[in-house]
Coordinates of C-alpha atoms in Angstrom, one line a residue:
M1 CA 0.1 -0.2 0.1
K2 CA 1.0 3.3 -0.6
K3 CA 1.8 6.2 1.7
I4 CA 0.1 9.1 1.3
L5 CA 0.7 12.7 2.1
T6 CA -2.2 14.6 0.8
I7 CA -2.1 18.6 1.0
I8 CA -5.3 21.1 0.7
L9 CA -4.7 24.4 -0.7
D10 CA -8.1 26.1 1.7
G11 CA -9.8 28.9 -0.6
F12 CA -7.1 27.9 -4.2
G13 CA -9.3 28.0 -7.6
M14 CA -8.5 27.2 -10.8
R15 CA -9.3 30.1 -13.3
E16 CA -7.6 30.8 -16.7
D17 CA -8.2 34.5 -16.5
I18 CA -4.9 36.3 -14.7
Y19 CA -6.7 39.8 -13.7
G20 CA -6.3 39.9 -10.6
N21 CA -5.9 36.3 -10.0
A22 CA -4.1 35.7 -7.3
I23 CA -2.7 32.1 -7.7
K24 CA -1.7 33.0 -11.7
N25 CA 0.1 36.0 -10.7
A26 CA 2.0 34.4 -7.4
G27 CA 4.8 33.1 -9.9
M28 CA 4.1 29.6 -7.7
N29 CA 6.9 27.5 -9.4
N30 CA 6.6 24.1 -7.2
F31 CA 2.6 23.8 -7.8
I32 CA 3.2 25.3 -11.2
N33 CA 5.9 22.1 -11.5
L34 CA 3.3 19.7 -10.1
W35 CA 0.6 20.6 -12.1
N36 CA 3.3 20.5 -15.5
N37 CA 4.4 17.3 -14.9
Y38 CA 2.1 15.1 -12.9
P39 CA -1.6 14.1 -13.9
H40 CA -4.2 16.2 -12.8
C41 CA -7.8 17.9 -13.2
L42 CA -10.4 19.8 -11.9
L43 CA -12.8 19.6 -9.5
K44 CA -16.0 21.5 -9.7
A45 CA -16.4 22.7 -5.9
S46 CA -19.4 24.4 -5.8
G47 CA -23.2 25.0 -6.6
L48 CA -25.1 21.5 -7.7
A49 CA -21.7 20.0 -8.1
V50 CA -21.5 19.8 -4.0
G51 CA -25.3 20.2 -3.2
L52 CA -25.5 23.7 -2.7
P53 CA -27.9 26.0 -4.6
D54 CA -27.2 26.8 -8.3
K55 CA -23.9 28.9 -8.9
Q56 CA -23.1 29.0 -5.2
C57 CA -19.8 29.4 -3.8
G58 CA -18.3 26.9 -1.9
N59 CA -16.8 27.5 0.9
S60 CA -14.1 26.0 3.5
K61 CA -16.1 23.9 5.5
I62 CA -18.3 22.7 2.8
G63 CA -15.4 21.8 1.5
H64 CA -13.6 20.0 4.6
E65 CA -16.9 18.1 4.5
I66 CA -17.0 16.7 1.1
I67 CA -13.2 15.9 1.1
G68 CA -13.6 13.9 4.4
T69 CA -17.3 12.5 3.2
G70 CA -17.0 11.2 -0.9
R71 CA -20.2 12.2 -1.0
K72 CA -22.5 15.1 -2.0
I73 CA -24.5 16.4 1.6
K74 CA -27.3 18.3 2.0
T75 CA -26.3 21.7 3.2
K76 CA -27.5 23.7 6.2
L77 CA -28.2 26.9 3.4
S78 CA -30.1 24.5 1.3
V79 CA -32.5 23.1 3.7
I80 CA -33.4 26.4 4.6
D81 CA -34.1 27.6 0.9
E82 CA -36.1 24.6 0.4
A83 CA -37.8 25.5 3.9
C84 CA -38.3 28.9 2.2
K85 CA -39.7 28.1 -0.7
K86 CA -42.1 25.8 0.8
K87 CA -43.1 28.7 2.8
S88 CA -42.9 25.6 5.8
L89 CA -41.2 27.7 8.5
K90 CA -43.9 28.2 10.1
Y91 CA -45.0 25.4 10.4
N92 CA -41.5 24.3 12.1
N93 CA -42.5 23.3 15.6
K94 CA -39.4 25.2 17.5
F95 CA -41.0 28.4 14.9
V96 CA -44.4 27.3 16.4
E97 CA -43.2 27.3 20.0
M98 CA -41.9 30.8 19.8
S99 CA -44.8 32.1 18.4
K100 CA -46.6 30.9 21.1
E101 CA -44.5 32.0 23.9
L102 CA -44.4 35.6 21.8
K103 CA -48.5 35.9 21.6
A104 CA -48.6 35.0 25.5
H105 CA -46.9 37.8 26.1
P106 CA -47.3 40.9 23.8
Q107 CA -44.9 42.8 26.0
R108 CA -41.9 40.4 25.3
K109 CA -39.7 41.7 22.3
L110 CA -38.6 39.6 19.6
H111 CA -34.6 40.3 18.9
I112 CA -33.3 38.8 15.6
I113 CA -29.2 38.6 15.7
H114 CA -28.5 38.0 11.4
L115 CA -24.8 37.8 9.6
L116 CA -26.1 40.6 6.8
S117 CA -24.9 39.2 3.8
D118 CA -26.0 37.0 0.8
G119 CA -22.8 35.0 0.8
G120 CA -24.5 31.6 1.8
V121 CA -22.0 31.0 4.4
S122 CA -23.2 31.9 7.3
S123 CA -26.5 33.0 6.7
N124 CA -28.6 34.8 3.7
I125 CA -30.5 37.9 3.6
N126 CA -33.5 35.9 1.9
H127 CA -33.7 33.9 5.0
L128 CA -34.0 37.1 7.2
K129 CA -36.8 37.9 4.4
C130 CA -38.7 34.7 5.1
F131 CA -38.8 34.7 8.6
L132 CA -40.5 38.2 9.4
D133 CA -42.8 37.5 6.1
E134 CA -43.2 33.9 8.1
A135 CA -43.5 35.9 11.5
A136 CA -46.2 38.6 9.6
E137 CA -47.7 35.8 9.0
S138 CA -48.3 34.3 12.0
K139 CA -50.0 37.1 13.3
I140 CA -46.8 37.8 15.5
E141 CA -47.0 41.4 16.6
N142 CA -44.5 42.1 19.2
K143 CA -42.3 44.7 18.4
I144 CA -39.5 43.3 16.0
Y145 CA -35.6 44.5 16.2
L146 CA -33.1 43.7 13.9
H147 CA -29.6 43.7 15.7
L148 CA -27.3 43.3 11.9
V149 CA -23.7 42.3 11.3
A150 CA -21.9 43.6 8.9
D151 CA -19.8 41.0 6.8
G152 CA -17.3 42.3 4.1
R153 CA -15.9 38.7 4.7
D154 CA -18.0 36.4 2.3
S155 CA -19.7 39.4 0.9
N156 CA -18.3 42.7 -0.8
K157 CA -16.6 44.9 2.0
Y158 CA -18.9 48.0 1.6
S159 CA -21.8 46.8 1.1
T160 CA -23.9 47.1 4.1
N161 CA -26.2 49.7 3.0
N162 CA -26.9 48.1 -0.1
Y163 CA -28.3 45.4 2.4
I164 CA -30.5 47.4 4.2
N165 CA -31.9 49.2 1.6
E166 CA -32.1 45.9 0.3
I167 CA -34.3 45.0 3.3
K168 CA -36.0 48.8 3.6
G169 CA -39.4 47.8 3.2
Y170 CA -39.4 45.0 5.5
I171 CA -39.3 48.4 8.3
T172 CA -42.1 49.0 9.9
D173 CA -44.3 50.3 12.7
N174 CA -43.6 46.7 14.1
V175 CA -39.9 45.7 12.6
H176 CA -37.4 47.9 13.8
L177 CA -33.1 48.4 13.3
A178 CA -31.8 48.2 16.5
S179 CA -27.9 48.0 15.8
V180 CA -25.3 47.2 12.7
C181 CA -21.6 46.2 14.4
G182 CA -19.3 44.2 12.0
R183 CA -18.9 40.3 12.2
Y184 CA -15.4 41.4 13.5
Y185 CA -16.6 41.7 16.6
A186 CA -19.8 39.8 16.9
L187 CA -19.1 36.8 15.6
D188 CA -15.5 36.4 16.2
E189 CA -14.1 32.4 16.4
T190 CA -11.2 33.2 17.9
S191 CA -11.3 33.7 21.5
D192 CA -11.0 37.3 21.3
Y193 CA -13.1 37.7 23.8
K194 CA -12.2 41.6 23.8
R195 CA -14.7 41.4 21.4
T196 CA -17.4 39.7 21.9
K197 CA -17.7 41.6 25.2
M198 CA -17.5 45.0 22.7
Y199 CA -20.5 42.8 20.7
Y200 CA -22.3 42.1 24.4
E201 CA -22.4 45.3 25.3
L202 CA -24.2 46.9 22.4
L203 CA -27.0 44.5 22.9
F204 CA -27.4 44.7 26.7
D205 CA -26.6 47.7 27.7
G206 CA -26.5 50.0 24.3
H207 CA -22.6 51.3 24.6
G208 CA -22.2 52.1 20.4
I209 CA -22.3 54.6 18.5
N210 CA -25.0 56.5 18.1
A211 CA -26.1 56.2 14.4
V212 CA -29.3 58.1 14.2
N213 CA -28.5 58.2 10.6
M214 CA -27.2 54.6 10.4
P215 CA -26.1 54.5 6.4
R216 CA -24.6 58.3 6.8
V217 CA -22.4 56.6 9.7
I218 CA -21.2 53.9 7.7
E219 CA -20.7 56.0 4.8
K220 CA -18.1 57.7 7.4
C221 CA -17.1 54.5 8.7
Y222 CA -15.7 53.5 5.2
E223 CA -14.3 56.9 4.4
K224 CA -12.0 56.0 8.0
K225 CA -11.5 52.5 5.8
L226 CA -13.3 50.6 8.2
S227 CA -15.3 47.8 5.8
D228 CA -18.2 46.4 6.5
E229 CA -15.8 43.4 9.1
Y230 CA -14.6 46.0 11.3
L231 CA -17.5 48.4 11.7
P232 CA -18.1 49.1 15.2
P233 CA -21.0 48.8 17.5
L234 CA -23.3 51.2 15.5
K235 CA -27.2 52.2 18.0
A236 CA -29.7 52.7 14.9
Q237 CA -32.4 55.2 16.5
D238 CA -34.8 52.6 17.2
F239 CA -32.3 50.6 19.4
I240 CA -33.6 48.5 22.5
P241 CA -31.8 46.5 24.7
L242 CA -32.5 42.8 25.4
D243 CA -34.3 42.2 29.0
D244 CA -35.7 40.2 31.5
N245 CA -38.0 37.6 29.1
D246 CA -36.8 38.7 25.9
V247 CA -37.1 36.4 23.0
L248 CA -33.9 35.8 20.9
I249 CA -33.1 34.1 17.5
F250 CA -29.9 33.8 16.1
L251 CA -31.1 33.9 12.3
N252 CA -27.1 32.2 10.9
F253 CA -26.7 28.9 10.1
D254 CA -22.8 28.5 10.9
K255 CA -22.4 27.0 13.8
E256 CA -18.7 28.3 15.6
N257 CA -18.9 31.9 14.5
Q258 CA -22.3 32.1 16.8
L259 CA -20.1 30.3 19.8
Q260 CA -18.9 32.9 21.3
I261 CA -21.9 35.7 21.7
L262 CA -24.4 32.6 22.4
N263 CA -22.4 31.8 25.4
A264 CA -22.1 34.9 27.3
I265 CA -25.8 35.5 26.5
C266 CA -26.4 31.8 28.0
S267 CA -24.3 30.1 29.8
K268 CA -24.1 30.0 33.7
D269 CA -20.1 29.1 33.7
F270 CA -19.3 32.0 31.6
I271 CA -16.4 33.9 32.6
E272 CA -14.8 35.5 30.4
F273 CA -15.8 38.7 31.2
D274 CA -18.8 40.2 33.4
T275 CA -22.6 39.6 32.0
Y276 CA -26.0 40.6 33.3
N277 CA -28.3 38.0 34.9
K278 CA -30.9 38.6 31.6
N279 CA -33.4 35.4 31.6
I280 CA -33.7 35.5 27.5
S281 CA -35.6 32.7 25.5
V282 CA -32.9 31.7 22.7
Y283 CA -34.1 30.3 19.2
S284 CA -31.5 29.4 16.4
L285 CA -31.7 28.0 13.1
Y286 CA -29.4 25.0 14.3
E287 CA -27.4 23.9 17.3
I288 CA -24.9 25.9 18.4
D289 CA -24.0 24.6 21.6
R290 CA -25.1 21.0 22.8
E291 CA -25.6 22.6 26.5
I292 CA -27.4 25.1 25.9
N293 CA -28.9 25.5 23.2
K294 CA -32.0 23.6 23.2
N295 CA -34.1 25.6 20.5
Y296 CA -33.3 25.2 17.0
F297 CA -35.3 24.7 14.1
F298 CA -33.9 22.2 11.9
E299 CA -31.3 19.0 12.8
N300 CA -27.7 19.1 11.7
I301 CA -27.3 16.4 9.2
T302 CA -24.4 14.3 9.7
Y303 CA -22.2 11.6 7.7
N304 CA -20.7 8.5 8.2
K305 CA -18.0 6.5 6.7
T306 CA -15.5 9.4 6.2
L307 CA -11.9 8.9 4.9
S308 CA -10.2 9.5 8.6
E309 CA -13.2 7.2 10.0
Y310 CA -12.2 4.6 7.1
L311 CA -8.7 4.8 7.4
S312 CA -8.9 3.8 11.0
E313 CA -10.9 0.8 11.0
L314 CA -8.5 0.0 8.9
G315 CA -6.0 0.2 11.4
L316 CA -3.7 3.1 9.5
S317 CA -1.8 5.1 11.4
Q318 CA -3.0 9.5 10.1
A319 CA -1.4 12.5 11.2
Y320 CA -3.1 15.5 10.3
I321 CA -1.6 19.4 10.6
Y322 CA -3.5 22.6 10.0
E323 CA -3.4 26.6 11.9
S324 CA -6.0 27.0 14.7
I325 CA -8.3 29.5 12.4
K326 CA -9.1 25.8 10.5
S327 CA -10.2 24.1 13.8
A328 CA -13.3 23.3 12.7
S329 CA -12.9 22.3 9.2
M330 CA -10.0 19.9 10.1
N331 CA -11.8 18.4 13.5
Y332 CA -15.6 18.6 12.6
Y333 CA -16.5 18.9 9.1
L334 CA -14.4 16.6 7.8
N335 CA -15.0 14.4 9.6
G336 CA -18.6 14.7 8.3
A337 CA -19.8 17.2 10.5
R338 CA -19.1 15.2 13.7
Y339 CA -16.2 15.2 16.4
L340 CA -14.0 11.9 16.6
K341 CA -12.0 10.5 18.6
L342 CA -10.0 7.9 16.0
E343 CA -7.8 5.5 16.9
N344 CA -4.2 5.3 15.6
C345 CA -5.1 9.3 14.2
D346 CA -2.8 12.4 15.6
K347 CA -3.8 16.2 15.2
Y348 CA -1.4 18.7 15.1
C349 CA -3.1 22.1 16.1
I350 CA -0.3 24.8 15.1
D351 CA -1.9 28.1 16.9
S352 CA -2.4 30.9 14.3
I353 CA -0.7 33.7 14.8
T354 CA -3.3 36.7 16.8
V355 CA -3.6 39.7 14.3
D356 CA -6.7 41.6 13.4
S357 CA -6.3 41.0 9.5
F358 CA -4.2 37.8 7.6
D359 CA -2.9 40.6 5.4
V360 CA -0.4 41.9 7.7
K361 CA 0.8 38.5 8.4
P362 CA 0.2 36.0 4.8
E363 CA 2.1 34.0 5.6
M364 CA 0.6 33.1 8.4
N365 CA 2.3 30.1 10.5
A366 CA 2.7 28.4 7.4
L367 CA 6.6 27.1 7.8
S368 CA 5.8 25.5 11.3
I369 CA 2.4 24.1 8.9
A370 CA 5.7 22.5 6.6
K371 CA 7.8 21.4 9.6
T372 CA 5.8 19.4 11.5
A373 CA 3.8 17.7 8.3
I374 CA 8.3 16.7 7.7
K375 CA 8.5 15.7 11.4
C376 CA 5.4 14.1 10.8
M377 CA 7.3 11.4 7.3
E378 CA 10.2 10.6 9.6
K379 CA 7.1 9.3 11.9
D380 CA 6.3 7.3 8.8
Y381 CA 2.4 7.7 9.0
D382 CA 0.8 5.8 7.1
F383 CA -1.5 8.8 6.0
I384 CA -0.9 12.5 6.1
L385 CA -2.9 15.5 5.7
V386 CA -1.7 19.0 5.7
N387 CA -4.1 22.3 5.3
F388 CA -2.6 25.6 4.5
A389 CA -5.0 28.3 4.9
N390 CA -2.9 31.1 3.4
P391 CA -5.6 31.5 0.4
D392 CA -8.6 31.2 1.8
E393 CA -7.9 33.9 5.0
V394 CA -5.7 35.9 3.1
G395 CA -7.9 36.5 0.6
H396 CA -10.9 36.8 2.3
T397 CA -8.7 40.4 3.3
G398 CA -9.4 41.6 -0.3
N399 CA -5.7 42.8 -0.6
Y400 CA -3.8 41.3 -3.0
Q401 CA -0.5 41.6 -3.0
A402 CA -0.9 40.0 0.3
T403 CA -2.3 37.4 -1.3
I404 CA 0.3 36.7 -3.3
N405 CA 3.1 36.7 -0.4
G406 CA 0.6 34.2 1.6
L407 CA 0.6 32.3 -1.8
Q408 CA 4.4 32.3 -2.5
A409 CA 4.8 31.3 1.4
I410 CA 2.9 28.4 1.2
D411 CA 4.7 28.0 -2.7
V412 CA 8.2 27.5 -0.6
C413 CA 6.9 25.1 1.3
L414 CA 5.8 23.0 -1.0
G415 CA 9.5 23.3 -2.4
K416 CA 10.5 21.2 1.0
I417 CA 7.5 19.3 2.0
I418 CA 7.9 17.7 -1.7
E419 CA 11.4 17.0 -1.9
V420 CA 11.0 15.3 2.0
A421 CA 7.8 13.2 0.7
D422 CA 10.0 12.0 -2.9
E423 CA 12.9 10.2 0.2
N424 CA 10.3 8.9 2.8
F425 CA 8.3 7.3 0.1
Y426 CA 5.7 9.3 0.2
K427 CA 3.1 10.3 -2.9
V428 CA 1.9 13.2 -2.5
V429 CA -1.6 14.5 -3.7
I430 CA -2.4 17.5 -4.1
V431 CA -6.5 19.6 -3.9
S432 CA -8.6 22.2 -2.2
S433 CA -11.0 23.3 -0.9
H434 CA -13.3 26.1 -2.8
G435 CA -12.3 28.6 -5.0
K436 CA -10.8 32.0 -3.6
A437 CA -7.9 33.6 -3.7
D438 CA -8.3 33.2 -8.2
T439 CA -10.3 36.7 -8.0
I440 CA -8.9 39.5 -5.2
I441 CA -9.7 41.9 -7.6
D442 CA -12.5 41.7 -10.9
R443 CA -12.2 43.3 -14.6
E444 CA -14.1 46.3 -12.8
N445 CA -11.5 47.1 -10.5
N446 CA -13.5 46.1 -7.4
I447 CA -11.7 44.0 -4.6
V448 CA -13.5 40.8 -3.9
T449 CA -13.3 39.5 -0.3
K450 CA -15.6 36.8 -1.1
N451 CA -15.6 32.8 -2.6
T452 CA -15.3 31.9 -6.4
I453 CA -17.0 29.7 -8.0
S454 CA -13.8 28.5 -10.2
P455 CA -13.0 25.0 -9.8
V456 CA -10.2 23.7 -7.9
P457 CA -7.5 21.2 -8.7
F458 CA -6.1 17.9 -7.6
I459 CA -2.8 16.3 -8.6
I460 CA -1.5 12.9 -7.5
A461 CA 2.0 13.1 -7.9
D462 CA 2.7 10.0 -10.1
K463 CA 3.2 8.8 -14.1
K464 CA 1.6 6.4 -13.8
I465 CA -2.0 7.5 -14.1
K466 CA -4.3 9.8 -15.4
L467 CA -7.5 11.9 -14.0
N468 CA -10.5 13.2 -15.4
N469 CA -11.9 16.0 -14.5
G470 CA -15.3 15.8 -12.2
F471 CA -16.6 16.7 -8.3
L472 CA -15.1 17.6 -5.4
T473 CA -16.7 14.7 -4.0
S474 CA -14.9 11.6 -6.4
F475 CA -11.8 12.9 -4.4
A476 CA -11.9 10.5 -0.9
P477 CA -13.2 7.5 -3.2
T478 CA -10.6 8.4 -6.0
L479 CA -7.6 8.9 -4.2
L480 CA -8.8 4.9 -2.0
K481 CA -8.7 3.3 -5.4
Y482 CA -5.8 5.2 -5.9
M483 CA -4.3 3.7 -2.4
D484 CA -5.6 0.4 -3.4
I485 CA -8.5 0.6 -1.0
A486 CA -12.1 -0.7 -1.4
V487 CA -14.3 2.6 -1.5
P488 CA -17.7 1.9 1.3
K489 CA -21.0 1.2 -0.4
E490 CA -20.9 5.2 1.1
M491 CA -19.1 6.5 -1.3
K492 CA -19.9 4.7 -3.9
E493 CA -22.2 7.3 -5.8
A494 CA -19.6 9.7 -6.8
E495 CA -17.3 8.7 -9.5
I496 CA -13.9 7.2 -9.6
L497 CA -11.7 10.2 -11.7
I498 CA -8.5 8.1 -11.9
E499 CA -7.2 5.7 -14.7
K500 CA -4.3 3.7 -15.1
T501 CA -1.9 4.6 -17.9

């Protein structure tokens, strides 16, 4: 059996147009040599190919889940989209429960936290519209307050006012714009509780900039080079804080970026900063934290017999190497939306650097990743999986030159890893989770921070085979086929892309 070293270039899309394409312009000689000299193909990693709506960009978490499961998945975005299309949300058991609670206590307020975006990675503005429509049809007459989180990462950098205009028709005597705050503070997932505290104090105390004219204040922030992601806590004219017995719904579907603020609001054991002892009835679209988040509308869908799980069952030794910023992608989504403790499987989590934005240090901790991968090869693991986060994380900053610098850093690391792989008889496999760094500037010279629908590379450094183009779902079964391992029935629907020459 072959020893395999798989490298995920997270956010690395393949696009022919060189304009604004950091990947094409980074001069990645080691990657280019691999692409030119070994069997390769393109994999569709967005839209219907991976279980997303048509033309919907892929992302790191879904990409890793597809890489790990080797099959098309039913994504959270698709589940909610379907409920909205069928107008069935108001019949959901938890929605009905929430509705009854509000109607029984008309003085209670309904607060909604929503990431205002069409990115489809953590939320979708259409879900907010759908929820408000269903609330109106359900005759919920309680006052509703919108706490909108500005995106600027999975959507364009300066688009919050456009989104607010898009929902202007939903702002009524009953529905009020309460606050706006950048996701950097509101949805931090790096355990920087100073940021979370700022958002908590906005929600409960109204600590923030008074923004009677919200669009104008947002434009002033833009003039100061504060993009949507970094908008400070802004308190709208109709702001009302969360209070005892109010109802709060998290109207986003991403798990990780809601954990910190949810814990601050709900957890009795929260110690990161002083909180108010408020009795808030909390709902969410999906489970966020099993211990404190019991009221959610939709059940998580999990998948078994994933690549890592299957290799473990076969008794193979495994090593997984990644930066902490990608911990969820590598530990949860790669395992089919489950946390697993696998036999003979070691995890090497390299702490990500603490910076406000990764364009400050675009190389991130790529060198530490490479050094760890080399040590793991020397330990003779059967299967090693390495994740480089630079194309995704630096690409999302919209900083073109920094993204190029980050790509060049991982290309140097590729060279070092490949050299040692040859010496230790490892076959190198390259893949990506989704597109991002292939479009940083568009043809109209707009900065692009959102993901792309570009296909991703798949390379196997073995000239004895041939690869056909396909879907990202085919990665795991194709890799197993190359390793001369039987493909489990759970992956049988995916096409095998390998041909022996």
